[in-house]
Each structure stands twice: as structure tokens, then as C-alpha cells.
mmCIF file of C-alpha atoms in Angstrom:
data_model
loop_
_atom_site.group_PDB
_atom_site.id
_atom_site.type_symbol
_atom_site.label_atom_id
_atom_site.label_comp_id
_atom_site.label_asym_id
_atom_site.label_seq_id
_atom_site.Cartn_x
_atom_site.Cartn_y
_atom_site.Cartn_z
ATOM 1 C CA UNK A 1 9.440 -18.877 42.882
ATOM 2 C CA UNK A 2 6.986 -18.584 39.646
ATOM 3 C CA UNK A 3 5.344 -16.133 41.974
ATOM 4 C CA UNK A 4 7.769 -13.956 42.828
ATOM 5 C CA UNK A 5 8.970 -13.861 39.002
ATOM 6 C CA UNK A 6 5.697 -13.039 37.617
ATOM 7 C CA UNK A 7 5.622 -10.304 40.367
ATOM 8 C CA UNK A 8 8.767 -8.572 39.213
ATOM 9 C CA UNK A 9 7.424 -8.659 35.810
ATOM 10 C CA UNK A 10 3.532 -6.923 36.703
ATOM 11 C CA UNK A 11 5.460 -4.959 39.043
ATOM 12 C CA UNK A 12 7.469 -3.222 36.405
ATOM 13 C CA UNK A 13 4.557 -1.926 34.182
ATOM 14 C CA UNK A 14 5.786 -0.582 30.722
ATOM 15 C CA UNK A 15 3.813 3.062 30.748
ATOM 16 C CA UNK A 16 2.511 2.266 27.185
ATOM 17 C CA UNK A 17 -0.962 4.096 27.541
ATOM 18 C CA UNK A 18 0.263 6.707 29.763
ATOM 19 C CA UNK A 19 3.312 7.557 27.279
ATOM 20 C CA UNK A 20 1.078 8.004 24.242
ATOM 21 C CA UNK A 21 -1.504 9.970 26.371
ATOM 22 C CA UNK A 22 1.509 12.336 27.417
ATOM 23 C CA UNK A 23 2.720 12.588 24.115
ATOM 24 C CA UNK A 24 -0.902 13.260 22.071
ATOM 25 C CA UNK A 25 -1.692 15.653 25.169
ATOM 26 C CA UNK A 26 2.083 17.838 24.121
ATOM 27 C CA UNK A 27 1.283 17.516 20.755
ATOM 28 C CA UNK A 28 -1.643 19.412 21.624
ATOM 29 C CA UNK A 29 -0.394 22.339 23.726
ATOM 30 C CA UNK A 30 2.604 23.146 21.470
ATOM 31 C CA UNK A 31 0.987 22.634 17.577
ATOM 32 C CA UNK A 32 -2.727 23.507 18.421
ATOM 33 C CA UNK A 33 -2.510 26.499 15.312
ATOM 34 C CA UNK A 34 -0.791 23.971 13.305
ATOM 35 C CA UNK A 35 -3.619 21.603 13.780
ATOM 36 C CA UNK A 36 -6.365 23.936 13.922
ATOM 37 C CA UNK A 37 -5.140 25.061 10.393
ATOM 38 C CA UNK A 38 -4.877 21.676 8.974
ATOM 39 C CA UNK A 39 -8.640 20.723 9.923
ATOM 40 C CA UNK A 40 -9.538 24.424 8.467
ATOM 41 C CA UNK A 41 -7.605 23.412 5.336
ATOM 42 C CA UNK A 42 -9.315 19.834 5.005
ATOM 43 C CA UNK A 43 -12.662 21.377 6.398
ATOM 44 C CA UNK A 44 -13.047 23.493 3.243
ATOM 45 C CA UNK A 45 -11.300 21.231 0.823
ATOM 46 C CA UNK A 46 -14.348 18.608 2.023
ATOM 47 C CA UNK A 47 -16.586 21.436 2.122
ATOM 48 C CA UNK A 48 -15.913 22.200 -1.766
ATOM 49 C CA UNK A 49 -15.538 18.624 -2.968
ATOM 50 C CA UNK A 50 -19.400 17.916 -1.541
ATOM 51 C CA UNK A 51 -20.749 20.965 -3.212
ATOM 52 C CA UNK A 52 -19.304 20.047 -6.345
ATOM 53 C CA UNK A 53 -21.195 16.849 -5.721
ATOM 54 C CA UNK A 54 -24.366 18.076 -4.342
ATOM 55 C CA UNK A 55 -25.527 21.251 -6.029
ATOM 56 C CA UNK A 56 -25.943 19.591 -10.056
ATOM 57 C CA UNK A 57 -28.945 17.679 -10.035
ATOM 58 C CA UNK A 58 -28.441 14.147 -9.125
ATOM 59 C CA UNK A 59 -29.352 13.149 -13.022
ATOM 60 C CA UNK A 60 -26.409 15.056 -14.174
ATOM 61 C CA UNK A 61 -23.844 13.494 -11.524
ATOM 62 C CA UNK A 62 -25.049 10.035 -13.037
ATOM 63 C CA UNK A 63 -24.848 11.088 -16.070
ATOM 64 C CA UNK A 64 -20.801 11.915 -15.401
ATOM 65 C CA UNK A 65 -19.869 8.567 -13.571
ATOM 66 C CA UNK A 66 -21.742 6.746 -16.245
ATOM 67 C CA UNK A 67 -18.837 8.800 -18.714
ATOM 68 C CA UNK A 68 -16.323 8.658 -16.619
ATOM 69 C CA UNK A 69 -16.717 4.465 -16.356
ATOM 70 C CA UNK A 70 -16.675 4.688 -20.426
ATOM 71 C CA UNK A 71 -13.860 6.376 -20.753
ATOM 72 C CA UNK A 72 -11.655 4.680 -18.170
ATOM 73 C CA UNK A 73 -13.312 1.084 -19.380
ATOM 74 C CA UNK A 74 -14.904 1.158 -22.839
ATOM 75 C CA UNK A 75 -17.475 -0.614 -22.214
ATOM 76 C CA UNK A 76 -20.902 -1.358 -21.945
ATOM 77 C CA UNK A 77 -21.322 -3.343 -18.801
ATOM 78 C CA UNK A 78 -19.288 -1.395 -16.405
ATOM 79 C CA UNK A 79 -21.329 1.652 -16.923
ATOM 80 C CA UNK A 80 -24.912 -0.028 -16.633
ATOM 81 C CA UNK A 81 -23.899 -1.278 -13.554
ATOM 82 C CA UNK A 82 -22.816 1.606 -12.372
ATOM 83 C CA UNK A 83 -25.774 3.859 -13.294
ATOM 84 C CA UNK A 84 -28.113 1.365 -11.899
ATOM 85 C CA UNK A 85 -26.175 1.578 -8.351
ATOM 86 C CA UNK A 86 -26.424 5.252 -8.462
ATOM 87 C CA UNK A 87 -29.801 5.120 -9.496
ATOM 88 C CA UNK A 88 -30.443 2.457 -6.750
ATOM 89 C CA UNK A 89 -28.941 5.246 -3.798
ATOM 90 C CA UNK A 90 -31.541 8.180 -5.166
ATOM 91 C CA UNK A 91 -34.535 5.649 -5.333
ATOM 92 C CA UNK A 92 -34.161 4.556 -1.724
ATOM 93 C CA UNK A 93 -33.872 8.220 -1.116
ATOM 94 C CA UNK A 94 -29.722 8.359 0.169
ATOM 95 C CA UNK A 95 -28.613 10.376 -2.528
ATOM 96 C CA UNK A 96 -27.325 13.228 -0.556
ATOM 97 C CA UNK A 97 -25.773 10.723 2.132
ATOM 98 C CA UNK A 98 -24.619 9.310 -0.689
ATOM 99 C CA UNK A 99 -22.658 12.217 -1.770
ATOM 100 C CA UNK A 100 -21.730 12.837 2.134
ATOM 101 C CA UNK A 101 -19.529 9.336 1.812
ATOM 102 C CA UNK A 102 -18.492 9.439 -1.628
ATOM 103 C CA UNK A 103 -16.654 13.202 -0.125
ATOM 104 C CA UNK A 104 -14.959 11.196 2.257
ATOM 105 C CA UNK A 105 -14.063 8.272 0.405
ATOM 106 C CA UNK A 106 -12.380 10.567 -3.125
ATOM 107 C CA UNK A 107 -11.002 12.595 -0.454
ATOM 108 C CA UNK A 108 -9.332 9.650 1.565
ATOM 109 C CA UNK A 109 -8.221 8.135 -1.809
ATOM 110 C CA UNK A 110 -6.952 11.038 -3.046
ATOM 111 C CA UNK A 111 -4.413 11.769 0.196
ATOM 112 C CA UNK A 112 -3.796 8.773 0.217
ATOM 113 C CA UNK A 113 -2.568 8.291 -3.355
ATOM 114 C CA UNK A 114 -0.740 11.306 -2.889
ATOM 115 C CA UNK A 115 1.408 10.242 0.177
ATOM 116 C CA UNK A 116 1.292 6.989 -0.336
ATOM 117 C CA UNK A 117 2.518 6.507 -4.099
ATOM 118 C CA UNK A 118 5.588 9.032 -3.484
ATOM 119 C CA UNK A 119 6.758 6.961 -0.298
ATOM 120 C CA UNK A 120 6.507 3.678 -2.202
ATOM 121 C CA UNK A 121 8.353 4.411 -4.823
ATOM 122 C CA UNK A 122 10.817 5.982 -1.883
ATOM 123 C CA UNK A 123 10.701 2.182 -0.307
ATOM 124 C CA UNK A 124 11.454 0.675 -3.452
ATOM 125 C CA UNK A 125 14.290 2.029 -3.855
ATOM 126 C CA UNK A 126 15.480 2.460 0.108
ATOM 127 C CA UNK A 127 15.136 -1.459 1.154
ATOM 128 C CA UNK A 128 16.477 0.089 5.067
ATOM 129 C CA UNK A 129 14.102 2.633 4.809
ATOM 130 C CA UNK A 130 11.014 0.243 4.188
ATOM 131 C CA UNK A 131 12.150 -2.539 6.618
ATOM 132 C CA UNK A 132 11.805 0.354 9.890
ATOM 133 C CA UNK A 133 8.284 1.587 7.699
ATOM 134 C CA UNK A 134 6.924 -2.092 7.804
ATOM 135 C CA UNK A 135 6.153 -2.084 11.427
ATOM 136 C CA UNK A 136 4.530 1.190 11.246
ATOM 137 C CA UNK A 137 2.445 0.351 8.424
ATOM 138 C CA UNK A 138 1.207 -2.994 10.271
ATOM 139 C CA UNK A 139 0.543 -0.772 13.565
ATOM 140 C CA UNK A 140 -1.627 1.457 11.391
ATOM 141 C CA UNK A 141 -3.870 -1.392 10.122
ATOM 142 C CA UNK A 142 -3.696 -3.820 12.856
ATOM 143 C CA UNK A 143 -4.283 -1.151 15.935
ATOM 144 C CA UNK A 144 -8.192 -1.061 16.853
ATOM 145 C CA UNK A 145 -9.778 2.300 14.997
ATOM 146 C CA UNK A 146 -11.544 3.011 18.098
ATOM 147 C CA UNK A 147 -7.847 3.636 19.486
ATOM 148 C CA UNK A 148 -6.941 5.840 17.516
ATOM 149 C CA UNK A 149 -10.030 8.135 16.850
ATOM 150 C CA UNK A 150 -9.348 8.726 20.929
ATOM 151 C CA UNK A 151 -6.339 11.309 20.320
ATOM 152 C CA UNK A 152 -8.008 12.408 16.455
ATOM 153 C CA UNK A 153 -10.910 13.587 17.871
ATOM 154 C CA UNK A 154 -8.958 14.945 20.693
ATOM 155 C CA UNK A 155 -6.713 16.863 18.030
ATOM 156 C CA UNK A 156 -9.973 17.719 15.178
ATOM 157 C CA UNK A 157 -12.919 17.599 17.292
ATOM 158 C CA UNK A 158 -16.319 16.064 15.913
ATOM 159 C CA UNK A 159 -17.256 16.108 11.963
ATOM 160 C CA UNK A 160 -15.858 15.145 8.418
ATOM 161 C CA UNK A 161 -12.153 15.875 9.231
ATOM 162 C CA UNK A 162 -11.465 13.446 12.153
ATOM 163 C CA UNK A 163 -13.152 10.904 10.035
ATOM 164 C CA UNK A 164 -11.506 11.567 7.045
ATOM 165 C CA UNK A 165 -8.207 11.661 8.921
ATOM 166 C CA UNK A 166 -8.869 8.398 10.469
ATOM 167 C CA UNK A 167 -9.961 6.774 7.260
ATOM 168 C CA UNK A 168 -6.254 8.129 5.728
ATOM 169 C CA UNK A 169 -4.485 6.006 8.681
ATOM 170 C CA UNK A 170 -6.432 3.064 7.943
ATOM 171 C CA UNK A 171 -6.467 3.130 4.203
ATOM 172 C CA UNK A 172 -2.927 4.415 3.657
ATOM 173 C CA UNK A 173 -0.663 1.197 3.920
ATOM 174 C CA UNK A 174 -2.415 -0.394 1.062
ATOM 175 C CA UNK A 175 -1.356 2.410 -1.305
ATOM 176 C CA UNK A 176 2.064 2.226 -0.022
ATOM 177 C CA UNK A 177 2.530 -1.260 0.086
ATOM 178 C CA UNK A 178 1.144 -2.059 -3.569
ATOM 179 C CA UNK A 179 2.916 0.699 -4.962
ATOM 180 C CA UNK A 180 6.344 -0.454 -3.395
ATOM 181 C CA UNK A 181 5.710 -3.961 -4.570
ATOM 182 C CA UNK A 182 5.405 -2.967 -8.754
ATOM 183 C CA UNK A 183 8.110 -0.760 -8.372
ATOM 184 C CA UNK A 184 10.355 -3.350 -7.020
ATOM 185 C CA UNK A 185 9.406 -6.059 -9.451
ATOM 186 C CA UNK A 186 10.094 -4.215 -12.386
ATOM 187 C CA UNK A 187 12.545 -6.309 -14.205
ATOM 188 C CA UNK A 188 16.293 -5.390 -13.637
ATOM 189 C CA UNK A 189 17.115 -5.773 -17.320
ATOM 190 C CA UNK A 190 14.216 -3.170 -18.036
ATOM 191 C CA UNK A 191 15.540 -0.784 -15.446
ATOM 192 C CA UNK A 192 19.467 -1.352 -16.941
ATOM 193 C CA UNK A 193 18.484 -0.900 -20.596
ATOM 194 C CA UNK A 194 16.801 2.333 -19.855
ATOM 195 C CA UNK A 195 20.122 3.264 -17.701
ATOM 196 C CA UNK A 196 22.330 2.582 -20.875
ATOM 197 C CA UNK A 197 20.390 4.651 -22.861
ATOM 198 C CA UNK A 198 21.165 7.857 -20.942
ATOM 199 C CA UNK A 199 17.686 7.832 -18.729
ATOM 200 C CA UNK A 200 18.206 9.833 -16.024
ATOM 201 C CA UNK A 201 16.867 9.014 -12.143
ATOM 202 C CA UNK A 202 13.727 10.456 -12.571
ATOM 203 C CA UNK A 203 13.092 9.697 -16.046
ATOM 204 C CA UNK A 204 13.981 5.802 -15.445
ATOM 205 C CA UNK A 205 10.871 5.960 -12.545
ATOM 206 C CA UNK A 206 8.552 8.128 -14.916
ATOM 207 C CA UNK A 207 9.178 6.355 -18.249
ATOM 208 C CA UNK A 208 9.787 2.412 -16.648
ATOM 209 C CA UNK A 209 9.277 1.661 -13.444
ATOM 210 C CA UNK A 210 5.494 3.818 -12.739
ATOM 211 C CA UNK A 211 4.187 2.427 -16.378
ATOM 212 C CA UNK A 212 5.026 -1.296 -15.221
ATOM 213 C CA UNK A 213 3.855 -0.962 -11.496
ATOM 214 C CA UNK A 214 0.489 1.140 -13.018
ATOM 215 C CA UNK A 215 -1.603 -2.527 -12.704
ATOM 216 C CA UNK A 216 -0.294 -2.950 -8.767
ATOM 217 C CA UNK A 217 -0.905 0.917 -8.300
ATOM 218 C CA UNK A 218 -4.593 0.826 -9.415
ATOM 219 C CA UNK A 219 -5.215 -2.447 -6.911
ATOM 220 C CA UNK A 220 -3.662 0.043 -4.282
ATOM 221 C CA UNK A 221 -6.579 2.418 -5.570
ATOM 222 C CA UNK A 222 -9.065 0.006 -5.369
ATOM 223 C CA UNK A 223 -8.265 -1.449 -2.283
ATOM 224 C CA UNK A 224 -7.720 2.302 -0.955
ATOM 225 C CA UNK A 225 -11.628 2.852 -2.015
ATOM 226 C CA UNK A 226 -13.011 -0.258 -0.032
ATOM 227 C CA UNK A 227 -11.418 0.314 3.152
ATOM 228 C CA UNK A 228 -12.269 3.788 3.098
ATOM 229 C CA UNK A 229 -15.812 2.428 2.442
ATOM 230 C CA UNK A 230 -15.429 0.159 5.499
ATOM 231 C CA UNK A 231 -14.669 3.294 7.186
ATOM 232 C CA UNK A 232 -18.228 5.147 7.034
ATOM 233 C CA UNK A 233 -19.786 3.399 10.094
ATOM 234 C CA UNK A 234 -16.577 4.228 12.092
ATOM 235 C CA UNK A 235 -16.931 7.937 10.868
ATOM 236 C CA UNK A 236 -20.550 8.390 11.497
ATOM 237 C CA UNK A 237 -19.451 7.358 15.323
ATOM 238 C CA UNK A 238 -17.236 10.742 15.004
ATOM 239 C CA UNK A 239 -19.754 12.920 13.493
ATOM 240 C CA UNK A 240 -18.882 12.120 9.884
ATOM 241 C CA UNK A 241 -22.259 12.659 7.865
ATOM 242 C CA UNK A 242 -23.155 10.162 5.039
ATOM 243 C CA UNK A 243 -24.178 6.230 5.063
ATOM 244 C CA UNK A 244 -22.807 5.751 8.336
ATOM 245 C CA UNK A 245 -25.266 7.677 10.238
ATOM 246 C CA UNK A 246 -28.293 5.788 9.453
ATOM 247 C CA UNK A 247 -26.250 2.589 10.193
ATOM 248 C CA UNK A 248 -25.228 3.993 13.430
ATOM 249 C CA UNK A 249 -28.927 5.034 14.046
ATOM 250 C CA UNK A 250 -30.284 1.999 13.217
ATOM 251 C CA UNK A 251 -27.852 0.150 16.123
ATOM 252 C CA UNK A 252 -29.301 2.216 18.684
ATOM 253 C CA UNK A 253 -32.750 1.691 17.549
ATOM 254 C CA UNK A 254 -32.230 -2.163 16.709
ATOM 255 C CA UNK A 255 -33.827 -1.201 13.624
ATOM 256 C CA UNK A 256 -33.242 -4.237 11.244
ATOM 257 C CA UNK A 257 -35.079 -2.256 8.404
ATOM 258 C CA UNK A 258 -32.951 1.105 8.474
ATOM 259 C CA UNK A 259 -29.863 -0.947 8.859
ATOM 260 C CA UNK A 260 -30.718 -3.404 5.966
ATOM 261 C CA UNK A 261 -31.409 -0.692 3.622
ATOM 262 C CA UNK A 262 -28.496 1.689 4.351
ATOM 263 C CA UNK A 263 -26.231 -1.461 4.243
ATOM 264 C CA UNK A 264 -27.376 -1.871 1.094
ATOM 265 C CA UNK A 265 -26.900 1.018 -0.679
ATOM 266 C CA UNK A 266 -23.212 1.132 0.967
ATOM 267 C CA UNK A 267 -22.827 -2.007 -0.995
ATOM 268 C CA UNK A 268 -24.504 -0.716 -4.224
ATOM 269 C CA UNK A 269 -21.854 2.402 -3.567
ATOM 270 C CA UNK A 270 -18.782 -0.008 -3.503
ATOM 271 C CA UNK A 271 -19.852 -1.368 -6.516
ATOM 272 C CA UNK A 272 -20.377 1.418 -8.497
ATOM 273 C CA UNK A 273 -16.661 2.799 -7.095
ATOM 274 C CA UNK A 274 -15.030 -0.835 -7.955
ATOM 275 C CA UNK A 275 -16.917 -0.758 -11.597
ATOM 276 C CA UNK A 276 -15.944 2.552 -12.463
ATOM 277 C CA UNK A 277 -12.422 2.145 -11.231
ATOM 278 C CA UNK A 278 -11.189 -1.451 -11.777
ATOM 279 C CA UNK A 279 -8.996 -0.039 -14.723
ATOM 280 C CA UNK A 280 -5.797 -2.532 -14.113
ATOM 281 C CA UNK A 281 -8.317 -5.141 -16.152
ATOM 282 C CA UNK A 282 -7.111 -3.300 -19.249
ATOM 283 C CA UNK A 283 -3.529 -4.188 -20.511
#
């Protein structure tokens, strides 16, 4: 009897793979010019963010994320600590790998604060809306990345774009998640005094509710910035140049040494992003 129930259940295979195969495979026969013109679009967006980062000597980029930590932090510590991890990726000789990673990683964070913040401030204020997101948003950090570089790479090809679109799909939920949670907790009575005092909509989200979620929107930065760092090995598998290639080499070659010392100055590169970043410390 077991038998014959557990029969009619393997019997009736759900076509999961097969579905998503079918639909990836439609998307690309009927929007191949939209995609090849979105991976043109990111291509030279990545393209100019690396030569911004590449072409002044590597003394002068230090010298600006040594400023840019003492503006955003005023003070002393954060920015020795971050000009000794950038001075730690040129002396092991990784500078331009380096930059190659740091291109994907702004550019991940960047797309990702940009869709992200906008759709949780939509979920904060939709409760419906977020409760059929949810799901969604756990599917897109629970499901393998190996699954889903299958249909990006399929859709991009090999290089920067497929990693940096995989990175967004990994990263993304934390920006939208964080950003929904301090919009939702700002306090009612906030919300209903700026109401009574003729605050529109907009101006109620702009003036109230984005200055008091700013501490839970810069975690949803930071956190952006390490999983897109825990990214690079996944897009040097794709073609992705920066710290993930030597990783990846040094896998094949069982080459303790090489992996070691690229692991390390992916470490000394979180640092230095986490440092010159962590500005929900102030208040």
C-alpha cells in the first residue's frame, strides 16, 4: 500500500527544472536586444567606474579613501586602518585586482541601494505587498549561486556583467529588508505629528521616516558591501576579473600560498570598505 502511494507521488513529477529551463530559454528568444543592451549598458558603466579607479596612481586613490573615511567618520583611527589595508593590497602586488573587485562591489552596492531602498520604503508602507515579496527575497538568498549563474551566464555570457548581476541577486534582499524594517519602526506619533503639521506624502518619508531609518539603511549598506565581497570567488568562476581569480587559480593548483595571500588581501579589502563606511556609529 505505502508502495503504491509513494508511486503515485514519484510518478507525478512536478516539472520544476524543466519549467524554469523553458521559461529562461523564451526569455531568451523574445528579449535578446533587450538583454544584449542591458549588459552593453552595465559593460561600459563597469568599464568607466574601473578606469576612474585605475588610471590615477595608486598613491592618489589612497590618498582619497583615506579623505573620504575622514569626512564620513572624523576620525583618526578609521582612516589609518584604512590606508594601511590599501597599502597592504599594492605591497603584495593586487592593486589592480584590487580595483577589478572594488568595480564590482561599488557597482553591486550602488544598484542595489538604488532598487532596493525605493522598494523598502514601498514595503513599509504596502504590508500585502511585502508579505508576497518575502518569499522571493528568501529564494534569492537561500537558492545555491551556482543555480542561478546557469541562466545569467546563459542571458550575459562570460565577464564583469554576469558577475555583477549575480552579486545584485544575492546582495539585494539585505538592502530591502533593512530599509523596510527603519521605515516601519519609525514611531507612529512621529509620523502623526508631521501629518498635523501639513507634511505632505512625500515630505513625511523625506523629512521623518528616511532620517530615522538612516542607521538601519547604512547596516543595509554595509551588509550590501560584504556579501558582494563574498561574491568575488563566485564571479571569478564567471569570468569576473579581480581577487577571485587568483583564489580560483589557486584551487586548481592546490596552491596554499596563492590562496592564503589573495584571501588575505580580500579580507584587508573588507576592512578597509567596513572602516570607511560604518557611518551608522555616528548619532
Amino acid at each position: 500500500m505505502l508502495d503504491r502511494l509513494s508511486g503515485l507521488v514519484t510518478d507525478a513529477k512536478i516539472p520544476v527544472g524543466r519549467s524554469v529551463a523553458d521559461a529562461f530559454l523564451w526569455l531568451q528568444d523574445n528579449f535578446v536586444n533587450f538583454f544584449d543592451n542591458l549588459e552593453l549598458g552595465l559593460r561600459q558603466g563597469v568599464n568607466l567606474l574601473l578606469t576612474a579607479l585605475t588610471t590615477p596612481h595608486p598613491l592618489i586613490i589612497i590618498a582619497i579613501f583615506a579623505g573620504i573615511t575622514w569626512a564620513l567618520q572624523r576620525a583618526w583611527v578609521p582612516v589609518l586602518i584604512v590606508t594601511l589595508c590599501a597599502l597592504f593590497a599594492l605591497n603584495q602586488g593586487y592593486w589592480l585586482l584590487t580595483m577589478q573587485t572594488l568595480t564590482l562591489v561599488l557597482g553591486a552596492c550602488f544598484l542595489c541601494m538604488a532598487i532596493g531602498v525605493p522598494l523598502g520604503i514601498f514595503s513599509a508602507h504596502h504590508p500585502r505587498f511585502y508579505r508576497w515579496l518575502t518569499p522571493v527575497l528568501d529564494l534569492m538568498q537561500t537558492l545555491p549561486t551556482f543555480v542561478y549563474l546557469i541562466p545569467v551566464l546563459v542571458l550575459f555570457g562570460l565577464g564583469m556583467v554576469p558577475g555583477l548581476v549575480a552579486t545584485v541577486i544575492f546582495a539585494l534582499p539585505a538592502a530591502i529588508r533593512l530599509t523596510e524594517l527603519g521605515i516601519r519602526s519609525t514611531p507612529t506619533a512621529l509620523s502623526e505629528a508631521a501629518t498635523a503639521f501639513g507634511a505632505t506624502g512625500f515630505q513625511r518619508i523625506w523629512k521623518v521616516e528616511l532620517p530615522h531609518a538612516f542607521p538601519q539603511i547604512m547596516t543595509g549598506l554595509n551588509q550590501t558591501i560584504m556579501l558582494s565581497l563574498s561574491m568575488v570567488v563566485i564571479a571569478g568562476l564567471v569570468g569576473a576579473p579581480g581577487l577571485g581569480v587568483p583564489v580560483v587559480r589557486a584551487l586548481n593548483q592546490v596552491n596554499a600560498s596563492l590562496g592564503f595571500e589573495s584571501g588575505a588581501v580580500i579580507v584587508a579589502v573588507a576592512i578597509m570598505l567596513d572602516r570607511m563606511l560604518r557611518v551608522e556609529r555616528r548619532t
